[in-house]
Every structure is written in C-alpha cells, then in structure tokens.
XYZ file of C-alpha atoms in Angstrom:
469
model
C 114.123 166.348 153.590
C 112.286 165.368 150.780
C 112.504 162.450 148.071
C 113.448 163.017 144.654
C 115.055 162.191 141.362
C 114.281 162.373 137.940
C 114.518 161.514 133.963
C 117.119 159.366 132.094
C 118.587 160.847 128.869
C 116.713 160.848 125.295
C 118.292 161.097 122.101
C 116.538 162.706 119.013
C 118.538 163.252 115.670
C 122.161 163.534 116.169
C 121.734 165.904 118.993
C 121.851 165.089 122.645
C 118.837 165.822 125.206
C 119.741 166.551 128.420
C 118.659 164.816 131.397
C 116.695 166.383 133.959
C 118.672 167.333 137.594
C 115.636 167.509 139.642
C 116.017 168.886 143.184
C 119.086 167.061 144.591
C 121.539 168.770 146.858
C 124.842 167.965 147.427
C 126.540 168.638 150.705
C 128.887 171.145 151.758
C 132.218 171.899 149.688
C 135.617 171.090 151.352
C 137.924 174.586 151.872
C 140.477 174.736 148.939
C 144.087 174.411 150.268
C 142.864 171.826 153.217
C 145.667 170.853 155.661
C 144.327 167.740 156.389
C 144.581 166.131 152.951
C 147.205 163.097 153.014
C 147.654 162.478 149.266
C 146.881 164.024 146.204
C 145.872 161.481 143.804
C 144.034 158.498 145.759
C 143.824 155.031 145.301
C 140.822 153.873 142.856
C 138.150 153.279 144.647
C 139.048 155.047 148.117
C 138.322 158.666 147.188
C 135.106 160.528 147.207
C 136.672 163.174 145.450
C 137.475 161.093 142.130
C 134.481 159.235 141.731
C 135.174 158.168 138.445
C 137.835 156.106 140.089
C 135.522 153.725 141.649
C 135.630 150.070 140.486
C 132.011 149.397 141.018
C 130.531 150.055 137.386
C 128.768 153.240 138.109
C 126.132 154.089 135.959
C 127.410 156.777 133.053
C 125.707 160.134 132.437
C 124.088 158.493 129.534
C 121.913 156.479 131.698
C 121.834 158.458 134.924
C 122.667 162.412 135.325
C 125.073 163.286 137.457
C 126.019 166.243 139.506
C 128.850 169.232 139.124
C 131.123 166.619 141.322
C 130.548 163.751 139.117
C 128.575 161.679 140.971
C 124.839 160.330 140.171
C 121.492 161.873 140.667
C 120.503 160.342 144.478
C 116.699 159.308 145.294
C 117.430 161.575 148.416
C 118.265 165.225 149.283
C 120.988 165.034 151.894
C 122.719 168.310 152.369
C 124.983 166.991 155.123
C 125.978 163.757 153.480
C 127.054 164.436 149.930
C 130.242 165.880 150.078
C 130.739 167.251 146.586
C 133.574 169.673 146.003
C 134.360 171.891 142.837
C 138.089 171.226 142.076
C 139.042 174.665 141.790
C 138.169 178.124 143.195
C 137.591 179.345 139.547
C 134.290 176.533 139.595
C 133.548 176.890 143.013
C 132.677 180.958 142.967
C 130.935 179.924 139.967
C 128.681 177.475 141.088
C 125.017 178.584 141.323
C 123.881 178.478 145.300
C 120.694 176.070 143.907
C 119.793 172.964 144.829
C 120.445 171.817 141.287
C 124.141 171.476 141.887
C 127.381 170.943 144.448
C 127.304 173.523 146.996
C 130.290 176.418 146.664
C 132.656 176.793 149.350
C 131.569 180.130 150.083
C 128.116 178.462 151.378
C 129.870 176.302 153.659
C 128.758 178.117 157.139
C 125.357 179.206 155.554
C 123.455 176.002 156.836
C 124.609 177.453 160.823
C 122.490 180.715 161.092
C 121.311 181.577 163.801
C 117.382 180.060 164.224
C 116.351 182.923 166.560
C 112.404 183.084 167.716
C 110.419 185.922 169.265
C 110.069 183.399 172.213
C 113.685 183.395 173.182
C 114.088 187.116 173.563
C 113.438 188.759 177.015
C 112.907 192.443 175.661
C 113.082 193.868 172.364
C 116.350 195.948 172.310
C 118.369 192.826 173.846
C 119.316 189.178 173.147
C 118.348 186.084 175.297
C 121.837 186.119 176.704
C 124.316 188.239 176.401
C 127.234 185.556 176.011
C 129.993 188.506 176.450
C 129.056 188.647 180.116
C 128.875 184.903 181.002
C 131.512 183.472 183.190
C 132.039 180.627 181.513
C 134.403 178.728 184.640
C 130.913 179.532 187.406
C 128.740 177.703 185.171
C 131.124 174.748 183.954
C 131.030 174.071 187.829
C 127.096 173.161 187.674
C 126.994 170.015 184.905
C 123.486 170.398 184.084
C 123.412 173.918 183.751
C 126.179 174.483 181.465
C 124.830 171.146 179.530
C 121.678 173.596 179.016
C 124.131 176.543 178.003
C 126.203 174.568 175.841
C 123.195 173.333 173.524
C 122.196 177.162 173.333
C 125.580 178.560 172.917
C 126.323 175.780 170.124
C 122.719 175.718 168.442
C 121.009 179.016 169.026
C 123.549 181.364 169.121
C 126.237 179.338 166.719
C 128.987 180.566 168.722
C 131.877 177.834 168.385
C 134.188 179.770 170.292
C 132.328 180.371 173.171
C 131.115 176.773 173.402
C 134.351 175.355 172.767
C 135.378 177.291 175.688
C 132.367 176.001 177.837
C 132.889 172.406 177.070
C 136.593 172.629 177.327
C 136.314 174.043 181.059
C 133.381 171.305 182.231
C 135.426 168.619 180.673
C 137.938 169.658 182.879
C 135.871 170.113 185.928
C 134.779 166.274 185.171
C 138.323 165.042 185.233
C 138.009 163.994 181.805
C 135.942 160.989 182.562
C 132.632 162.815 181.027
C 132.059 161.272 177.361
C 129.192 163.658 176.677
C 131.172 166.713 176.845
C 133.931 164.779 175.046
C 131.449 164.602 171.671
C 130.826 168.020 172.142
C 134.022 169.264 172.069
C 134.341 167.023 169.103
C 131.188 168.565 167.265
C 133.209 172.020 167.875
C 136.194 171.031 166.303
C 134.098 169.556 163.319
C 132.585 173.021 163.003
C 135.972 174.692 162.913
C 137.560 172.421 160.439
C 139.834 170.701 162.679
C 138.943 167.398 161.788
C 142.001 165.257 163.177
C 141.233 166.968 166.666
C 137.800 165.971 166.224
C 138.570 162.586 165.614
C 140.805 162.346 168.562
C 137.653 163.407 170.617
C 135.474 161.045 169.294
C 137.440 158.068 169.619
C 138.398 158.574 173.209
C 134.553 159.303 174.105
C 133.652 155.939 171.954
C 136.111 154.301 174.449
C 134.152 155.582 177.296
C 130.689 154.952 176.072
C 129.820 153.382 173.130
C 127.207 154.694 171.101
C 125.554 154.987 167.855
C 125.890 159.076 167.320
C 129.382 159.087 168.180
C 129.979 156.584 165.397
C 128.196 158.456 163.050
C 129.645 161.823 164.073
C 133.123 160.411 163.879
C 132.317 158.665 160.131
C 131.388 162.623 159.104
C 134.860 163.293 160.252
C 136.265 160.568 158.325
C 134.194 161.961 155.098
C 135.251 165.497 155.525
C 139.131 163.748 154.999
C 137.961 162.319 152.032
C 138.238 158.666 153.858
C 135.290 156.463 152.955
C 137.132 153.333 153.111
C 137.587 154.318 156.713
C 134.344 155.542 157.433
C 132.959 152.080 155.991
C 134.994 149.981 158.383
C 133.602 151.878 161.122
C 130.068 151.321 160.523
C 130.416 147.448 159.863
C 132.293 147.743 163.064
C 129.391 149.521 164.559
C 126.771 146.932 163.343
C 128.835 144.110 165.199
C 127.653 145.952 168.449
C 124.386 147.347 167.478
C 122.936 144.727 164.888
C 120.324 145.638 162.931
C 121.310 149.649 163.801
C 118.882 151.163 160.734
C 121.405 154.774 160.797
C 124.453 152.504 160.722
C 123.395 150.213 157.429
C 121.863 153.437 156.106
C 125.430 155.152 156.287
C 126.681 152.433 154.564
C 124.310 152.868 151.415
C 125.062 156.480 151.424
C 128.699 156.113 151.163
C 128.546 153.547 148.579
C 126.156 155.473 146.551
C 128.347 158.243 146.677
C 131.258 156.182 145.437
C 128.977 155.427 142.650
C 128.549 151.605 143.531
C 124.884 151.885 143.313
C 124.243 148.253 143.236
C 126.038 147.663 146.647
C 123.898 150.868 147.731
C 120.677 149.172 146.716
C 121.310 145.946 148.717
C 121.971 147.798 151.526
C 119.190 150.067 151.445
C 117.372 146.775 151.344
C 118.646 145.854 154.431
C 117.224 149.324 156.157
C 113.775 147.867 154.903
C 114.258 144.551 156.506
C 114.944 146.518 159.882
C 111.918 149.615 159.069
C 109.853 149.355 155.892
C 108.991 152.975 156.714
C 111.949 154.428 155.974
C 111.781 157.141 153.004
C 114.659 157.457 152.193
C 115.087 153.665 151.548
C 112.247 153.270 149.750
C 112.901 157.044 147.825
C 116.885 155.656 147.100
C 115.296 152.269 145.394
C 112.747 153.396 143.708
C 115.299 155.442 141.908
C 117.472 152.903 141.051
C 114.542 150.897 139.364
C 113.435 153.992 137.487
C 117.019 154.327 136.309
C 117.309 150.763 135.373
C 114.473 150.795 132.774
C 112.240 149.006 135.852
C 109.719 152.147 135.887
C 106.706 149.641 137.173
C 108.244 148.384 139.875
C 109.599 152.185 140.594
C 106.644 153.228 140.666
C 105.352 150.247 143.460
C 107.726 152.148 145.864
C 106.470 155.905 145.369
C 102.825 154.472 145.511
C 104.162 153.273 148.724
C 105.604 156.783 149.622
C 102.066 158.298 148.937
C 100.123 155.679 151.358
C 102.620 156.412 154.080
C 101.817 160.036 153.913
C 104.387 162.091 151.951
C 102.759 164.675 150.012
C 104.846 166.723 148.242
C 106.164 167.995 144.826
C 108.638 166.193 144.364
C 106.566 162.691 144.665
C 104.152 163.239 142.240
C 106.574 164.462 139.710
C 108.366 161.138 140.332
C 104.904 159.375 139.978
C 104.027 161.244 136.584
C 107.510 160.524 135.549
C 106.771 156.761 136.443
C 103.411 156.550 134.904
C 104.615 157.702 131.728
C 107.242 155.568 131.341
C 105.239 152.376 132.396
C 102.814 153.833 129.626
C 99.941 154.554 132.224
C 99.095 157.842 130.326
C 95.820 158.424 132.338
C 97.559 159.578 135.232
C 100.621 160.697 134.121
C 99.301 164.604 133.425
C 97.094 164.580 136.270
C 100.350 163.609 138.439
C 102.103 166.638 137.121
C 99.075 168.733 137.402
C 99.607 168.259 141.309
C 103.277 168.195 141.129
C 102.766 172.030 139.815
C 100.219 172.639 142.781
C 102.391 171.407 145.855
C 105.895 173.007 143.944
C 106.888 175.823 146.774
C 109.469 177.468 144.973
C 110.152 178.545 141.528
C 112.922 176.006 141.274
C 110.799 173.101 142.153
C 107.937 174.757 139.453
C 110.770 174.840 136.820
C 111.874 170.865 137.393
C 108.434 170.024 136.748
C 107.966 172.173 133.486
C 111.137 170.427 132.668
C 110.214 166.731 132.786
C 106.518 168.052 130.666
C 108.962 169.452 128.157
C 110.498 165.887 128.503
C 106.944 164.017 128.058
C 106.240 166.536 125.131
C 109.299 165.307 123.489
C 108.446 161.406 124.157
C 105.009 162.172 122.490
C 105.980 163.787 119.521
C 104.402 167.477 120.222
C 107.522 169.727 120.042
C 105.749 172.661 120.207
C 104.284 171.672 123.679
C 108.001 170.865 124.597
C 109.531 174.048 123.205
C 106.539 176.032 125.525
C 107.793 173.849 128.338
C 111.197 174.353 128.302
C 110.835 178.023 127.992
C 108.408 178.433 131.225
C 111.298 176.474 132.750
C 113.117 179.272 132.243
C 110.725 181.641 133.066
C 111.034 180.007 136.667
C 114.863 179.750 136.606
C 116.881 181.279 134.249
C 119.867 179.232 135.327
C 118.356 176.265 133.926
C 121.576 174.603 131.705
C 119.947 171.599 130.720
C 117.023 173.612 129.305
C 119.039 176.121 127.577
C 120.341 172.759 125.827
C 117.261 171.195 124.656
C 115.827 174.527 123.536
C 119.069 174.717 121.096
C 118.281 170.933 119.852
C 114.671 171.873 118.970
C 116.081 175.466 117.289
C 118.723 173.296 115.531
C 115.122 170.968 113.921
C 113.666 174.239 113.217
C 117.063 175.437 110.806
C 117.828 178.563 113.567
C 121.314 177.780 113.830
C 123.158 180.788 115.325
C 119.973 180.717 118.314
C 121.070 177.014 118.754
C 124.865 178.294 119.023
C 123.818 181.067 121.691
C 121.831 178.520 123.454
C 124.582 175.889 124.006
C 127.201 178.523 125.050
C 124.847 179.483 127.576
C 124.650 176.160 128.554
C 127.764 175.208 128.637
C 128.686 178.364 130.957
C 126.154 177.592 133.054
C 127.027 173.494 133.810
C 130.854 172.640 132.042
C 129.982 169.148 133.848
C 127.195 168.341 131.550
C 128.647 166.585 128.520
C 125.602 166.918 125.998
C 125.742 171.042 125.555
C 129.877 170.312 124.249
C 128.759 167.878 122.399
C 125.852 169.157 120.710
C 128.007 172.747 120.320
C 130.484 170.236 118.687
C 128.007 168.730 116.070
C 126.595 172.252 115.288
C 130.150 173.529 115.015
C 131.221 170.564 112.620
C 128.011 171.299 110.532
C 128.664 174.779 109.408
C 132.565 174.087 109.068
C 133.796 175.636 112.440
C 136.240 172.695 112.705
C 138.558 174.187 115.387
C 135.244 175.314 117.878
C 134.113 171.793 117.204
C 137.461 170.349 117.998
C 137.823 172.057 121.114
C 133.814 171.221 122.300
C 134.298 167.754 121.775
C 137.613 167.513 123.742
C 135.616 169.048 126.779
C 132.769 166.644 126.138
C 135.325 163.825 126.323
C 136.259 165.445 129.746
C 132.878 165.118 131.218
C 132.152 161.742 129.866
C 134.670 159.945 128.744
C 132.903 157.078 127.397
C 130.409 158.672 124.977
C 131.344 156.970 121.992
C 129.810 159.816 119.473
C 132.271 162.174 120.921
C 134.566 159.707 120.432
C 133.983 159.318 116.851
C 133.533 163.092 116.415
C 137.283 163.420 117.480
C 138.396 160.806 115.402
C 136.554 162.500 112.228
C 138.338 165.822 112.830
C 141.454 164.636 113.542
C 140.950 163.426 109.896
C 140.163 166.599 108.552
C 143.064 168.568 110.362
C 145.597 165.160 109.307
C 144.231 165.963 105.561
C 145.150 169.561 106.019
C-alpha cells in the first residue's frame, strides 16, 4: 500500500485539460443483482453507490479528479475499502483492470489467489495437504490443531467451503462458546457474499468478546451492504469502549472520504495523527487534501515527513515534484520527477510520472515538451484516457481538427466518467458545425459533471440554435 495522489485540472483556451488520476485503486466491485440490496434509491448522504447525493459539499471534478465510481481521488491506495462499483454490467465489463479506475466485477475474487511457496510443498508432485482426504470432524475436536488447519485452508488454499465446514464443526464442538470460531465463520460467509449471515456471526462474537478486529470485520460487512451510516455508528460505539484506537478512527475517516465529505475526513485523519504521528495513510491523505485546497507548501511538509520516515517510492517523489512545482520551488521539481522515474516499478507508474511531467511542461509554456511527455505516457500505458484528451487539446491548438476528434473519441470510450473529453468533443463539434454531435457530447459531459458552468452554457447555446431552425 503506497501513498498516491495527483495533479489538479488546468484550463488552456476554451479546451479543458484533464487532471491526472495517479495510482489510486478502488475496491472490489459489488455483484450485480445483489439479493442483499434493500432500497433502489438511497436517501442523500447514506449511500456509497451515489456519492454525489452527499450533502457534505465534497470537491467538484474540476478541482479534484474522480474515479469511475464518482468519488474523488484519495491520498492512499486502499484496495479493500474503496467499494466502487460500476453501475451496469456493460460498464463493468469495459472497465480496464488497472489501478487507475474502479475494479470490474470479474476481478472480485482475483485478490484471493493462493500465495503458494516452495517451502509449503512436501514433494514436487503433490500438495502440502490433500484437503479432500481430511476427516474434518476428527480435527475439529482438537482445538489447537483445528485453528492452525483453518488458517492454512482459508489463507493458503483459499478453499472457503472446506474452511467453513471445519469452522462449523469446531464451533459445534466448542458448544458455540468460542468467539474466535464465530469470527472465522463470519469471514467465510463474507467471502462467499452471504453478508447478512456474516453480520449475525460477528454480532454474536462481539457479545461474547469485545474485540477491535471483530468491529472492523462487521464494518466491512455494512460497507458491502452499502450502509455507511451504520458502519460509522459502529465505529463510534467502538471508540467509546476502545478510546483512541487508531484503526477505528481511521475507519471513520475512510468512510467520510468515500462519501465525499473531505473536510470531516481530514479532521479524523488529524485525530489519527494525535494518537500515532507516524501513520502513513493519515499523513498522505492530509497532504493530498492540502494540495487540492491550493496549499502546496503545506502538502510539501507532509510529504517531506513521509520521506523522513523512510517511505521511498515512485509515488512519493512524484507528489514531491508536483508540490515543488506548484509551490514555485523549481530547483527541486525535475530532480524529484527523475527520481520517481528511476523508482517506478511498472509501466503504469512510469506513465503517471510522464503525465505529470506533461502538466509541468504545460505550466511553463513548453507545449512541444508537453506533447512529447503525453506521447511517452501512451507508450507506457495505451489506455491512458487523460493523455489522449490532453493530446487532443494540443492537436487542436495546432489546427489538426481530425486528429483531435479521433483522440477525444478514444478518451471518451476509455473513460466515460470523465467530463473533459465529452466537453472538448462538444466544443470541437460545435466549431465545425456538427451541432447534433456537439449536443450529444455536451449532455454526456453534463451527466459526468452536472455543475460545470461551461457545459451548461454550451447546451443553452445549442438549444437556441435548434430553436431557430
């Protein structure tokens, strides 16, 4: 897990440059046709599926880039807590499997692959334990051995069915008085998607033994059921019993951040730092919030703190370079980006750094360098919709209308949740006289970002044109 955040949007002429979506990774997408769903339309501020309904005054996409599920980019990668879900099956299938967007439905079980190692294999031709030959009822009567066996089956073999059978037999042997087995049964139910059954097991375990881990598991269940308010109440009740528990405070901050209530999230992250001033996630998220609040100098202090703590990776130097650039400390900007390129572990990270370098080039007015940087972004990651959009803006400035149109169509297809490609395509179509395509693209931009004033003005102008025809 690494700190990751990015650059805010900038506008040149009437075309809009897209902000960077750095290496943020959203959580597992929920299953379509979920039987646990209670209401189709949630009340404002009570759902993670519709973060735009929150009344907390979250940042707009013009200030802070958003992911496909509609939430702003966070300051920290949290695969298991960001519960972003594509709204339709078609959108889920089209979603690229990268760290830049919400995960598709089909990758929900991909994280649980077996991490087998050579040390766990007794001979080259067979597994360490043949689960099909185990007499689970026999081992369930030996509590110490049963717990170790369960951990192996659950974590190493990823065989949830056998793990659940063993846990059920063991808890029956313990006369339903062992809270540990109830938690394990709840974990199995959670992995199988049986959230209501998992909720019952965790609640029963909490009655027998009040544990922070059980509270965290129960909160995960509520988040998958799209009940963030219930999860918040659970965390706050846990804080009454475990005062100053960092994981509970951090859980509250994460939920507020997912609900677009960034100001409250920042307050809770500050409370986390009061208890643990070396908490990387809290430092990264507060630094990200300061950056998007036009306070790059303050953000720089937080990222320097991470550097002093020993965090040494591509994302951190990328963020330091952005902070130095916007804080007008140009002597450190390029050296930070050079270090980020050197530390990049894969092509996606390299593409993100080149994309930010392209924005730096735009900021200093060197559009040729910006063009080269955005092209290098696409060399490393051919699905980078934001780079396609920004290249289209540069092509439009050169007068290459057809190239710009093709690039914008590619960007719109790769990232339908971004408003900039739709808006730019609408502007371009309106200039060449294709009013129908312009209106269609403008309506898509309005769906992606209802509060964009330029889009609303363009739609109004187009309606006036249609009224005159």
